[in-house]
Short mmCIF file of C-alpha atoms and ligand atoms in Angstrom, two decimals:
data_model
loop_
_atom_site.label_atom_id
_atom_site.label_comp_id
_atom_site.label_asym_id
_atom_site.label_seq_id
_atom_site.Cartn_x
_atom_site.Cartn_y
_atom_site.Cartn_z
CA UNK A 1 -44.58 8.35 -36.47
CA UNK A 2 -45.31 7.98 -40.17
CA UNK A 3 -42.93 10.52 -41.62
CA UNK A 4 -42.76 10.98 -45.38
CA UNK A 5 -40.81 13.43 -47.47
CA UNK A 6 -42.84 15.65 -49.72
CA UNK A 7 -40.10 16.20 -52.24
CA UNK A 8 -39.29 13.81 -55.03
CA UNK A 9 -35.59 14.53 -55.09
CA UNK A 10 -33.15 12.60 -52.98
CA UNK A 11 -31.66 13.40 -49.60
CA UNK A 12 -28.41 13.97 -51.47
CA UNK A 13 -29.86 17.29 -52.60
CA UNK A 14 -29.97 18.55 -49.03
CA UNK A 15 -26.68 20.37 -49.28
CA UNK A 16 -28.40 22.92 -51.52
CA UNK A 17 -31.00 23.66 -48.86
CA UNK A 18 -28.56 23.65 -46.01
CA UNK A 19 -26.38 26.14 -47.86
CA UNK A 20 -29.43 28.40 -48.06
CA UNK A 21 -30.42 27.50 -44.50
CA UNK A 22 -33.74 26.17 -45.75
CA UNK A 23 -34.58 22.74 -44.42
CA UNK A 24 -36.61 20.25 -46.48
CA UNK A 25 -40.10 19.54 -45.29
CA UNK A 26 -41.03 16.55 -43.17
CA UNK A 27 -44.67 15.65 -43.67
CA UNK A 28 -46.54 15.91 -40.37
CA UNK A 29 -49.87 15.57 -42.04
CA UNK A 30 -50.02 11.79 -42.08
CA UNK A 31 -49.15 11.43 -38.41
CA UNK A 32 -51.71 11.95 -35.68
CA UNK A 33 -51.92 11.53 -31.95
CA UNK A 34 -54.50 9.03 -30.74
CA UNK A 35 -57.61 10.76 -29.42
CA UNK A 36 -57.59 10.06 -25.66
CA UNK A 37 -60.35 8.18 -23.92
CA UNK A 38 -63.27 10.27 -22.71
CA UNK A 39 -63.10 11.23 -19.02
CA UNK A 40 -65.55 9.43 -16.73
CA UNK A 41 -67.45 12.65 -16.07
CA UNK A 42 -67.59 15.62 -18.38
CA UNK A 43 -67.14 19.06 -16.77
CA UNK A 44 -70.15 21.35 -16.91
CA UNK A 45 -68.40 24.68 -16.31
CA UNK A 46 -65.31 26.23 -17.87
CA UNK A 47 -63.10 23.65 -19.56
CA UNK A 48 -59.51 24.00 -18.35
CA UNK A 49 -56.29 22.36 -19.48
CA UNK A 50 -53.68 20.73 -17.25
CA UNK A 51 -52.27 24.20 -16.45
CA UNK A 52 -55.66 25.72 -15.66
CA UNK A 53 -55.96 27.59 -18.96
CA UNK A 54 -59.46 27.88 -20.45
CA UNK A 55 -60.28 27.22 -24.11
CA UNK A 56 -61.37 30.53 -25.66
CA UNK A 57 -59.91 30.95 -29.12
CA UNK A 58 -60.02 28.61 -32.12
CA UNK A 59 -57.89 29.25 -35.19
CA UNK A 60 -59.14 27.45 -38.24
CA UNK A 61 -56.79 26.92 -41.15
CA UNK A 62 -58.86 26.54 -44.32
CA UNK A 63 -56.18 25.85 -46.93
CA UNK A 64 -52.55 24.77 -47.16
CA UNK A 65 -52.03 26.88 -50.30
CA UNK A 66 -50.66 30.37 -50.60
CA UNK A 67 -49.79 32.75 -53.42
CA UNK A 68 -46.85 34.19 -51.42
CA UNK A 69 -43.61 32.49 -50.49
CA UNK A 70 -42.50 34.45 -47.41
CA UNK A 71 -39.13 32.93 -46.56
CA UNK A 72 -39.99 32.78 -42.85
CA UNK A 73 -43.07 30.68 -43.53
CA UNK A 74 -43.15 28.90 -46.92
CA UNK A 75 -39.67 29.19 -48.43
CA UNK A 76 -39.99 28.63 -52.15
CA UNK A 77 -37.14 26.16 -52.25
CA UNK A 78 -39.39 23.82 -50.24
CA UNK A 79 -42.88 24.86 -51.32
CA UNK A 80 -42.21 24.62 -55.05
CA UNK A 81 -43.96 22.98 -58.00
CA UNK A 82 -43.02 19.56 -56.66
CA UNK A 83 -44.65 20.11 -53.30
CA UNK A 84 -47.59 17.75 -52.69
CA UNK A 85 -50.52 19.93 -51.68
CA UNK A 86 -53.43 18.31 -49.92
CA UNK A 87 -56.15 17.06 -52.27
CA UNK A 88 -59.57 18.74 -51.95
CA UNK A 89 -61.11 15.61 -50.41
CA UNK A 90 -58.64 15.78 -47.54
CA UNK A 91 -59.84 19.24 -46.51
CA UNK A 92 -62.66 19.56 -44.05
CA UNK A 93 -65.73 20.78 -45.89
CA UNK A 94 -67.66 23.78 -44.55
CA UNK A 95 -70.27 21.63 -42.78
CA UNK A 96 -67.52 19.68 -41.00
CA UNK A 97 -65.76 22.89 -39.95
CA UNK A 98 -69.00 24.43 -38.72
CA UNK A 99 -69.94 21.31 -36.78
CA UNK A 100 -66.60 21.27 -35.00
CA UNK A 101 -66.75 25.01 -34.39
CA UNK A 102 -70.21 24.60 -32.80
CA UNK A 103 -68.83 21.96 -30.42
CA UNK A 104 -65.83 24.16 -29.54
CA UNK A 105 -68.15 27.10 -28.91
CA UNK A 106 -70.25 24.97 -26.57
CA UNK A 107 -67.00 24.40 -24.62
CA UNK A 108 -66.11 28.07 -24.21
CA UNK A 109 -64.66 29.31 -27.50
CA UNK A 110 -65.91 32.82 -28.26
CA UNK A 111 -63.43 33.83 -30.91
CA UNK A 112 -62.78 32.24 -34.30
CA UNK A 113 -59.91 33.21 -36.56
CA UNK A 114 -59.75 31.91 -40.14
CA UNK A 115 -56.26 31.47 -41.44
CA UNK A 116 -54.06 29.26 -43.63
CA UNK A 117 -52.09 29.21 -45.97
CA UNK A 118 -53.87 32.13 -47.51
CA UNK A 119 -57.50 31.81 -46.40
CA UNK A 120 -58.89 33.97 -49.20
CA UNK A 121 -57.73 31.33 -51.68
CA UNK A 122 -60.32 28.90 -50.29
CA UNK A 123 -63.19 28.87 -52.75
CA UNK A 124 -66.52 30.10 -51.40
CA UNK A 125 -65.08 31.18 -48.04
CA UNK A 126 -67.96 33.62 -47.60
CA UNK A 127 -70.35 30.66 -47.29
CA UNK A 128 -68.28 29.26 -44.42
CA UNK A 129 -68.21 32.65 -42.72
CA UNK A 130 -72.00 32.88 -42.98
CA UNK A 131 -72.37 29.46 -41.36
CA UNK A 132 -69.97 30.36 -38.55
CA UNK A 133 -71.62 33.74 -38.02
CA UNK A 134 -74.92 31.97 -37.32
CA UNK A 135 -73.41 30.17 -34.29
CA UNK A 136 -74.09 31.50 -30.79
CA UNK A 137 -72.29 31.08 -27.48
CA UNK A 138 -74.11 29.19 -24.69
CA UNK A 139 -75.12 32.65 -23.39
CA UNK A 140 -76.66 33.45 -26.79
CA UNK A 141 -73.99 35.89 -27.93
CA UNK A 142 -72.59 36.06 -31.48
CA UNK A 143 -68.98 35.02 -31.98
CA UNK A 144 -66.05 37.29 -32.66
CA UNK A 145 -65.04 36.15 -36.16
CA UNK A 146 -61.89 37.40 -37.74
CA UNK A 147 -59.43 36.42 -40.46
CA UNK A 148 -55.70 36.75 -41.07
CA UNK A 149 -54.74 37.40 -44.69
CA UNK A 150 -51.79 38.49 -46.77
CA UNK A 151 -54.17 41.06 -48.23
CA UNK A 152 -53.53 40.19 -51.87
CA UNK A 153 -57.20 39.45 -52.61
CA UNK A 154 -58.71 41.74 -50.01
CA UNK A 155 -59.54 44.71 -52.22
CA UNK A 156 -61.71 42.38 -54.29
CA UNK A 157 -63.31 40.50 -51.41
CA UNK A 158 -63.68 42.89 -48.45
CA UNK A 159 -67.32 43.81 -48.99
CA UNK A 160 -68.48 40.23 -49.56
CA UNK A 161 -66.60 39.09 -46.45
CA UNK A 162 -68.28 41.77 -44.35
CA UNK A 163 -71.68 40.94 -45.80
CA UNK A 164 -71.14 37.27 -44.91
CA UNK A 165 -70.59 38.17 -41.24
CA UNK A 166 -66.86 38.66 -40.85
CA UNK A 167 -66.17 41.23 -38.13
CA UNK A 168 -62.55 42.22 -38.60
CA UNK A 169 -59.38 41.38 -40.50
CA UNK A 170 -55.69 41.23 -39.71
CA UNK A 171 -53.48 41.91 -42.71
CA UNK A 172 -49.87 40.77 -42.82
CA UNK A 173 -47.57 43.40 -44.27
CA UNK A 174 -43.84 43.37 -43.70
CA UNK A 175 -42.70 46.52 -45.51
CA UNK A 176 -43.87 49.69 -47.19
CA UNK A 177 -40.96 49.89 -49.56
CA UNK A 178 -42.04 48.03 -52.68
CA UNK A 179 -38.69 46.37 -53.35
CA UNK A 180 -38.37 45.13 -49.76
CA UNK A 181 -41.96 43.89 -49.77
CA UNK A 182 -41.56 42.03 -53.07
CA UNK A 183 -38.42 40.39 -51.70
CA UNK A 184 -40.17 39.33 -48.52
CA UNK A 185 -43.23 37.84 -50.19
CA UNK A 186 -40.91 36.26 -52.79
CA UNK A 187 -43.77 36.28 -55.29
CA UNK A 188 -43.04 39.73 -56.72
CA UNK A 189 -46.33 40.99 -55.32
CA UNK A 190 -46.58 44.80 -55.16
CA UNK A 191 -47.18 46.58 -51.86
CA UNK A 192 -49.75 48.93 -53.44
CA UNK A 193 -52.24 46.11 -53.85
CA UNK A 194 -52.03 45.16 -50.16
CA UNK A 195 -52.43 48.80 -49.14
CA UNK A 196 -55.51 48.95 -51.39
CA UNK A 197 -56.79 45.84 -49.61
CA UNK A 198 -56.34 47.49 -46.21
CA UNK A 199 -58.24 50.55 -47.39
CA UNK A 200 -61.02 48.38 -48.84
CA UNK A 201 -61.28 46.53 -45.51
CA UNK A 202 -61.62 49.82 -43.64
CA UNK A 203 -64.21 51.08 -46.11
CA UNK A 204 -66.18 47.84 -45.77
CA UNK A 205 -66.21 48.16 -41.96
CA UNK A 206 -63.92 45.19 -41.21
CA UNK A 207 -62.56 47.28 -38.37
CA UNK A 208 -60.45 47.85 -36.46
CA UNK A 209 -58.01 46.55 -39.06
CA UNK A 210 -54.78 45.19 -37.62
CA UNK A 211 -51.56 44.96 -39.59
CA UNK A 212 -49.00 42.33 -38.60
CA UNK A 213 -45.37 43.00 -39.46
CA UNK A 214 -42.86 40.20 -38.91
CA UNK A 215 -39.54 41.89 -38.22
CA UNK A 216 -36.35 40.22 -39.41
CA UNK A 217 -33.12 41.89 -38.47
CA UNK A 218 -31.22 43.02 -41.54
CA UNK A 219 -34.13 42.23 -43.86
CA UNK A 220 -36.94 44.68 -43.05
CA UNK A 221 -36.04 46.33 -39.75
CA UNK A 222 -35.37 49.56 -41.68
CA UNK A 223 -39.14 49.63 -42.35
CA UNK A 224 -40.23 49.86 -38.70
CA UNK A 225 -40.52 53.63 -38.41
CA UNK A 226 -41.95 54.06 -41.94
CA UNK A 227 -44.67 51.52 -41.13
CA UNK A 228 -45.47 53.31 -37.86
CA UNK A 229 -45.64 56.65 -39.66
CA UNK A 230 -47.98 55.26 -42.30
CA UNK A 231 -50.50 53.78 -39.86
CA UNK A 232 -50.33 56.24 -36.95
CA UNK A 233 -53.67 58.03 -36.76
CA UNK A 234 -55.18 55.92 -39.58
CA UNK A 235 -57.39 53.68 -37.48
CA UNK A 236 -55.12 50.70 -38.22
CA UNK A 237 -53.29 49.02 -35.33
CA UNK A 238 -49.79 48.00 -36.35
CA UNK A 239 -48.32 45.01 -34.52
CA UNK A 240 -44.69 44.02 -34.61
CA UNK A 241 -44.09 40.28 -34.48
CA UNK A 242 -40.82 38.73 -33.47
CA UNK A 243 -39.56 36.34 -36.12
CA UNK A 244 -40.35 32.95 -34.64
CA UNK A 245 -38.71 29.55 -34.82
CA UNK A 246 -42.00 28.03 -35.92
CA UNK A 247 -41.97 25.11 -38.36
CA UNK A 248 -38.81 23.41 -39.50
CA UNK A 249 -38.10 24.81 -42.95
CA UNK A 250 -37.25 28.49 -42.50
CA UNK A 251 -33.70 28.06 -41.19
CA UNK A 252 -34.48 30.28 -38.20
CA UNK A 253 -31.58 31.84 -36.32
CA UNK A 254 -31.75 33.86 -33.12
CA UNK A 255 -29.49 36.55 -34.56
CA UNK A 256 -32.21 37.39 -37.10
CA UNK A 257 -34.73 38.12 -34.35
CA UNK A 258 -35.06 41.79 -33.51
CA UNK A 259 -36.39 41.81 -29.94
CA UNK A 260 -39.56 43.84 -29.39
CA UNK A 261 -37.69 45.93 -26.82
CA UNK A 262 -35.41 47.14 -29.61
CA UNK A 263 -38.36 47.86 -31.92
CA UNK A 264 -39.96 49.90 -29.14
CA UNK A 265 -36.72 51.78 -28.55
CA UNK A 266 -36.56 52.75 -32.24
CA UNK A 267 -40.18 53.91 -32.19
CA UNK A 268 -39.66 55.91 -29.01
CA UNK A 269 -36.85 57.79 -30.73
CA UNK A 270 -39.57 59.17 -33.05
CA UNK A 271 -42.81 59.15 -31.06
CA UNK A 272 -44.00 59.46 -27.47
CA UNK A 273 -45.64 56.18 -26.47
CA UNK A 274 -47.40 55.10 -23.29
CA UNK A 275 -48.00 51.54 -22.11
CA UNK A 276 -51.63 50.40 -22.28
CA UNK A 277 -53.51 47.65 -20.43
CA UNK A 278 -54.03 44.28 -22.16
CA UNK A 279 -57.44 44.32 -23.83
CA UNK A 280 -58.36 40.76 -22.82
CA UNK A 281 -56.91 37.85 -20.86
CA UNK A 282 -54.74 35.73 -23.14
CA UNK A 283 -54.13 38.72 -25.46
CA UNK A 284 -50.92 38.03 -27.33
CA UNK A 285 -49.90 41.62 -27.98
CA UNK A 286 -48.37 44.08 -25.53
CA UNK A 287 -50.04 47.43 -26.33
CA UNK A 288 -48.51 50.90 -26.46
CA UNK A 289 -50.50 54.03 -27.34
CA UNK A 290 -49.31 57.15 -29.13
CA UNK A 291 -49.32 60.03 -26.67
CA UNK A 292 -50.71 63.52 -27.19
CA UNK A 293 -48.78 66.65 -26.14
CA UNK A 294 -50.04 66.21 -22.54
CA UNK A 295 -48.30 62.82 -22.37
CA UNK A 296 -51.55 60.86 -22.24
CA UNK A 297 -52.67 58.30 -24.81
CA UNK A 298 -54.48 59.94 -27.71
CA UNK A 299 -56.97 57.38 -29.10
CA UNK A 300 -57.14 59.32 -32.36
CA UNK A 301 -53.47 58.54 -32.94
CA UNK A 302 -54.07 54.89 -32.12
CA UNK A 303 -51.69 52.29 -30.80
CA UNK A 304 -49.08 49.72 -31.71
CA UNK A 305 -48.70 46.16 -30.45
CA UNK A 306 -45.76 43.85 -29.83
CA UNK A 307 -45.99 40.09 -30.12
CA UNK A 308 -42.84 38.84 -28.49
CA UNK A 309 -43.12 35.10 -28.39
CA UNK A 310 -39.33 34.70 -28.59
CA UNK A 311 -38.13 37.16 -25.95
CA UNK A 312 -41.20 37.21 -23.68
CA UNK A 313 -43.10 33.95 -23.54
CA UNK A 314 -46.82 34.27 -22.99
CA UNK A 315 -47.80 30.62 -22.57
CA UNK A 316 -49.18 31.18 -19.05
CA UNK A 317 -52.57 32.32 -20.31
CA UNK A 318 -52.53 30.80 -23.81
CA UNK A 319 -56.14 29.89 -24.53
CA UNK A 320 -55.78 29.05 -28.23
CA UNK A 321 -56.43 25.82 -30.13
CA UNK A 322 -55.68 25.34 -33.81
CA UNK A 323 -57.53 23.22 -36.35
CA UNK A 324 -55.69 22.33 -39.55
CA UNK A 325 -57.45 22.27 -42.92
CA UNK A 326 -57.51 18.47 -42.79
CA UNK A 327 -59.08 18.35 -39.37
CA UNK A 328 -56.21 17.88 -36.94
CA UNK A 329 -56.38 19.68 -33.63
CA UNK A 330 -53.11 21.26 -32.45
CA UNK A 331 -52.68 22.55 -28.93
CA UNK A 332 -49.63 24.73 -29.56
CA UNK A 333 -48.10 26.57 -32.49
CA UNK A 334 -44.94 24.58 -31.94
CA UNK A 335 -46.53 21.15 -31.68
CA UNK A 336 -45.28 18.30 -33.82
CA UNK A 337 -48.56 16.41 -34.08
CA UNK A 338 -52.27 17.00 -33.82
CA UNK A 339 -55.33 14.96 -32.92
CA UNK A 340 -57.27 13.61 -35.89
CA UNK A 341 -60.79 14.99 -35.49
CA UNK A 342 -61.54 14.34 -39.16
CA UNK A 343 -61.30 10.60 -38.50
CA UNK A 344 -63.96 11.01 -35.82
CA UNK A 345 -66.19 13.13 -38.07
CA UNK A 346 -65.89 10.82 -41.04
CA UNK A 347 -66.07 7.71 -38.89
CA UNK A 348 -69.62 8.60 -37.90
CA UNK A 349 -68.98 9.83 -34.33
CA UNK A 350 -71.96 11.64 -32.81
CA UNK A 351 -71.70 15.05 -31.14
CA UNK A 352 -71.34 13.53 -27.67
CA UNK A 353 -68.35 11.46 -28.74
CA UNK A 354 -66.64 14.43 -30.38
CA UNK A 355 -67.38 16.64 -27.38
CA UNK A 356 -65.89 14.04 -25.06
CA UNK A 357 -62.79 13.93 -27.26
CA UNK A 358 -62.42 17.72 -27.10
CA UNK A 359 -62.71 17.63 -23.33
CA UNK A 360 -60.15 14.85 -22.97
CA UNK A 361 -57.70 16.49 -25.37
CA UNK A 362 -57.94 19.95 -23.79
CA UNK A 363 -57.79 18.61 -20.23
CA UNK A 364 -54.55 16.83 -21.12
CA UNK A 365 -52.92 19.95 -22.59
CA UNK A 366 -49.70 21.06 -20.90
CA UNK A 367 -47.95 22.78 -23.86
CA UNK A 368 -45.80 25.82 -23.17
CA UNK A 369 -43.20 25.74 -25.87
CA UNK A 370 -42.15 29.38 -25.76
CA UNK A 371 -41.43 29.17 -22.06
CA UNK A 372 -39.21 26.15 -22.67
CA UNK A 373 -37.62 27.39 -25.91
CA UNK A 374 -34.04 27.27 -24.73
CA UNK A 375 -34.19 23.58 -23.91
CA UNK A 376 -35.95 22.77 -27.22
CA UNK A 377 -33.56 24.37 -29.60
CA UNK A 378 -31.83 21.29 -30.95
CA UNK A 379 -32.23 20.53 -34.64
CA UNK A 380 -33.97 17.28 -33.75
CA UNK A 381 -36.71 19.13 -31.87
CA UNK A 382 -37.03 21.62 -34.70
CA UNK A 383 -37.55 18.85 -37.24
CA UNK A 384 -40.63 17.60 -35.42
CA UNK A 385 -42.55 20.87 -35.60
CA UNK A 386 -45.49 21.46 -37.83
CA UNK A 387 -45.39 24.30 -40.38
CA UNK A 388 -47.17 27.58 -39.65
CA UNK A 389 -48.80 27.48 -43.10
CA UNK A 390 -50.47 24.21 -42.00
CA UNK A 391 -52.00 25.39 -38.73
CA UNK A 392 -52.06 29.15 -39.29
CA UNK A 393 -50.82 32.01 -37.14
N1 SAM K 1 -51.41 33.93 -45.23
C1 SAM K 1 -51.99 34.66 -44.17
C2 SAM K 1 -51.10 35.80 -43.73
O1 SAM K 1 -49.92 35.81 -44.09
O2 SAM K 1 -51.61 36.65 -43.03
C3 SAM K 1 -52.40 33.83 -42.98
C4 SAM K 1 -51.48 32.72 -42.56
S1 SAM K 1 -49.90 33.24 -41.94
C5 SAM K 1 -49.17 31.67 -41.53
C6 SAM K 1 -50.35 33.93 -40.37
C7 SAM K 1 -49.36 34.85 -39.74
O3 SAM K 1 -48.21 34.13 -39.39
C8 SAM K 1 -48.89 36.00 -40.61
O4 SAM K 1 -49.13 37.23 -39.95
C9 SAM K 1 -47.42 35.74 -40.75
O5 SAM K 1 -46.69 36.92 -40.86
C10 SAM K 1 -47.11 34.98 -39.49
N2 SAM K 1 -45.89 34.17 -39.56
C11 SAM K 1 -45.61 33.18 -40.44
N3 SAM K 1 -44.38 32.67 -40.19
C12 SAM K 1 -43.87 33.36 -39.14
C13 SAM K 1 -42.63 33.32 -38.40
N4 SAM K 1 -41.67 32.44 -38.71
N5 SAM K 1 -42.47 34.17 -37.38
C14 SAM K 1 -43.44 35.05 -37.05
N6 SAM K 1 -44.63 35.15 -37.68
C15 SAM K 1 -44.83 34.32 -38.73
FE1 SF4 K 2 -48.37 32.76 -47.22
FE2 SF4 K 2 -49.04 33.95 -44.98
FE3 SF4 K 2 -47.10 32.15 -44.97
FE4 SF4 K 2 -46.65 34.47 -46.16
S1 SF4 K 2 -47.06 34.15 -43.97
S2 SF4 K 2 -46.19 32.45 -47.02
S3 SF4 K 2 -48.64 34.95 -46.94
S4 SF4 K 2 -49.21 31.75 -45.41
FE1 SF4 K 3 -49.48 29.03 -26.71
FE2 SF4 K 3 -47.67 27.26 -27.54
FE3 SF4 K 3 -47.38 29.84 -28.16
FE4 SF4 K 3 -47.01 29.01 -25.64
S1 SF4 K 3 -45.77 28.47 -27.41
S2 SF4 K 3 -48.17 30.83 -26.29
S3 SF4 K 3 -48.56 27.39 -25.51
S4 SF4 K 3 -49.05 28.48 -28.84
#
């Protein structure tokens, strides 16, 4: 594997990072898995991977840049002024993204999520959304198109995003307390602006808005109940995400994970909650609804979700593929390498060739990292993982 450091300083400097438990970045972007040979016959029905899982959800990362430096994702000691960002020419352009999305949709994808980095930093994103919104499933249905954002530019952009064809947004917000929030985004960004973004998204009809809160024990777990109080009955679904060992730079430790069961226990000390059914197969969040006085779920009060990829693996029905901004296809959030679809696109491959590659890649997929976490936890395995800011959440 062609592994290259992105920093200009020497390995001797590592002690500084290790002391802070931040690990220097290994560049996964130059390495790629060879695209497998096309199968002799292409399936005509549902495309399934080696574990029988269909392909339903494509997450498209549109930029490697971000204006936040959340320590769990892009620690600023690693993603600093010396970090080598991808040049514009390396990024898939909107026509390339749309062409790939069309081929994925023909193979069963019905849901697209734009992500990053911070997707709203990608210039002209509305034009991409409009192109994607024009796609139809084989049954002629429009796609479910959504976007995950840190919310910093949302107040400005919500209406244009909706007009372009975006259906919904998920906003990441880790605290209501301004000081805690500024510490977590490590860019001194005020919480009020993200809250304004959430309100603008609701006003623009990008609903139902979801809010993702990554919970780190001892960092923002004192915000759990305040966040629930703020969003209960507001039309926003708050989802608690276990701090994950994704990437290789965040110095993840199990003792900083607050298990979802503990988050639920703290919420139940304040509110009556009832378990709800999963909304769709492959849904990542376990849902709990706020109960009315009669003990039944009151839809007006809404619900909360728990994404527990550390304590409760959900690989069994994982139907998600991830496309990086430079056109690599990843089959798991915890993968170390992706398949270089950009080389196919720019090498002149026709649609049939690219479709055959998608089929071969998906049929060979056996990933189930979260189920195998315990046996993968060595530092060596961690060093091979791609960063979340590269393939999105
Ligand atoms: N910048 C956008 C944002 O923050 O919403 C989109 C990209 S971000 C990588 C996507 C999601 O990944 C966010 O909700 C973020 O909180 C989550 N995330 C990043 N690193 C994580 C980690 N180590 N554990 C759990 N969630 C993480
Ligand atoms: Fe940026 Fe999102 Fe990562 Fe935070 S989680 S650093 S906002 S990409
Ligand atoms: Fe899917 Fe990989 Fe996460 Fe399992 S660990 S749910 S296979 S992305």
